[in-house]
Short mmCIF file of C-alpha atoms in Angstrom, two decimals:
data_model
loop_
_atom_site.label_atom_id
_atom_site.label_comp_id
_atom_site.label_asym_id
_atom_site.label_seq_id
_atom_site.Cartn_x
_atom_site.Cartn_y
_atom_site.Cartn_z
CA MET A 1 1.68 -5.94 -89.08
CA ASP A 2 3.72 -8.21 -90.53
CA GLN A 3 4.84 -11.64 -89.41
CA THR A 4 8.21 -10.63 -87.89
CA PHE A 5 6.28 -8.28 -85.22
CA LEU A 6 3.54 -10.94 -84.19
CA ASN A 7 6.60 -13.57 -83.99
CA ARG A 8 7.62 -10.74 -81.34
CA LEU A 9 4.70 -10.20 -79.84
CA ASP A 10 4.01 -13.72 -79.17
CA TYR A 11 7.98 -13.96 -77.45
CA THR A 12 6.99 -11.16 -75.74
CA GLU A 13 4.10 -12.88 -73.69
CA ASP A 14 5.92 -16.31 -73.86
CA LEU A 15 8.66 -14.14 -71.50
CA GLU A 16 6.48 -12.70 -69.67
CA ALA A 17 4.90 -16.61 -68.59
CA PHE A 18 8.09 -18.06 -68.38
CA TYR A 19 9.31 -15.69 -65.50
CA GLU A 20 5.91 -14.51 -64.04
CA GLN A 21 4.29 -18.28 -63.99
CA GLY A 22 7.26 -20.88 -65.22
CA ALA A 23 10.64 -21.75 -64.93
CA GLY A 24 12.17 -18.36 -65.14
CA TYR A 25 12.36 -18.51 -61.55
CA LYS A 26 12.18 -21.61 -59.08
CA ILE A 27 9.65 -20.01 -56.62
CA ASN A 28 7.11 -19.90 -59.36
CA TYR A 29 6.77 -24.00 -59.88
CA GLU A 30 7.76 -24.74 -56.14
CA MET A 31 4.43 -23.21 -55.00
CA ALA A 32 2.33 -25.66 -57.06
CA ALA A 33 4.20 -28.43 -54.90
CA VAL A 34 1.09 -27.87 -52.23
CA LEU A 35 -1.74 -28.45 -55.21
CA LEU A 36 0.59 -31.80 -56.32
CA GLN A 37 0.79 -32.97 -52.69
CA ASP A 38 -3.58 -32.79 -52.66
CA ILE A 39 -3.84 -34.30 -55.94
CA GLN A 40 -1.66 -37.36 -54.83
CA SER A 41 -3.03 -37.71 -51.83
CA TYR A 42 -6.56 -37.82 -53.50
CA MET A 43 -4.88 -40.77 -56.02
CA LYS A 44 -3.85 -43.02 -53.05
CA MET A 45 -6.60 -42.12 -50.87
CA PHE A 46 -8.54 -43.70 -54.62
CA ILE A 47 -6.30 -46.37 -54.59
CA SER A 48 -5.94 -47.66 -51.16
CA GLY A 49 -10.28 -47.37 -51.02
CA GLU A 50 -10.12 -45.08 -48.11
CA THR A 51 -12.49 -42.62 -50.75
CA ASN A 52 -15.81 -43.99 -53.36
CA VAL A 53 -15.40 -40.30 -55.11
CA VAL A 54 -14.81 -41.59 -58.70
CA GLY A 55 -13.58 -37.85 -60.26
CA ASN A 56 -12.13 -34.98 -57.90
CA LEU A 57 -12.40 -32.01 -60.90
CA ARG A 58 -9.94 -29.18 -60.73
CA PHE A 59 -10.09 -26.05 -62.21
CA GLY A 60 -7.82 -23.40 -62.97
CA HIS A 61 -5.88 -20.49 -64.89
CA ALA A 62 -2.47 -20.58 -66.18
CA GLU A 63 -1.35 -18.98 -63.06
CA THR A 64 -2.21 -22.09 -61.24
CA THR A 65 -1.63 -25.23 -64.74
CA LEU A 66 1.48 -23.95 -65.53
CA PRO A 67 3.63 -23.80 -62.48
CA LEU A 68 2.42 -27.63 -61.79
CA MET A 69 3.21 -28.19 -65.24
CA THR A 70 6.63 -26.95 -64.68
CA LEU A 71 6.31 -28.95 -61.59
CA LEU A 72 6.29 -31.95 -63.37
CA GLY A 73 8.58 -31.25 -65.81
CA SER A 74 6.45 -30.21 -68.80
CA GLY A 75 8.03 -27.41 -71.06
CA ASP A 76 11.61 -26.51 -71.87
CA ARG A 77 13.33 -25.00 -68.67
CA SER A 78 16.21 -23.22 -70.99
CA LYS A 79 16.28 -19.33 -70.20
CA LEU A 80 14.64 -17.12 -72.38
CA LEU A 81 16.42 -13.41 -73.25
CA ALA A 82 14.80 -10.11 -73.73
CA SER A 83 18.13 -9.63 -76.05
CA TRP A 84 17.45 -12.51 -78.67
CA THR A 85 17.50 -12.08 -81.98
CA ASP A 86 14.25 -12.93 -84.66
CA ASN A 87 15.96 -16.26 -85.69
CA GLN A 88 16.65 -17.29 -81.37
CA ILE A 89 13.03 -16.00 -81.20
CA ASN A 90 11.62 -18.27 -83.70
CA SER A 91 13.53 -21.32 -82.86
CA ARG A 92 12.96 -21.15 -78.79
CA ALA A 93 11.65 -24.51 -76.87
CA PHE A 94 9.13 -22.64 -74.71
CA ARG A 95 5.88 -21.97 -76.10
CA LYS A 96 2.96 -21.34 -73.76
CA LEU A 97 0.34 -22.16 -76.41
CA ILE A 98 1.90 -25.50 -77.17
CA LEU A 99 1.66 -26.12 -73.61
CA PHE A 100 -2.26 -25.68 -73.28
#
């Protein structure tokens, strides 16, 4: 295995994540709006003193966190293409591993 192969493998994973969980399709991150509304609702209740719960911990996987992070504007939204050259792959802005 050489570095070019590893870079292409990494890109394949990013390409899949971008279109299945990230900014590739609007529905991917719009579905996180319900979660964001719930988080915002808790914060408002805490600020106004309607709850005395100090911590509201949430756990999830990439399938939950990546759409939420995309909705919040994290990560690059430039389209990724399967036909990119090695130079384009190496200089891409969206990298799933950097987001996590």
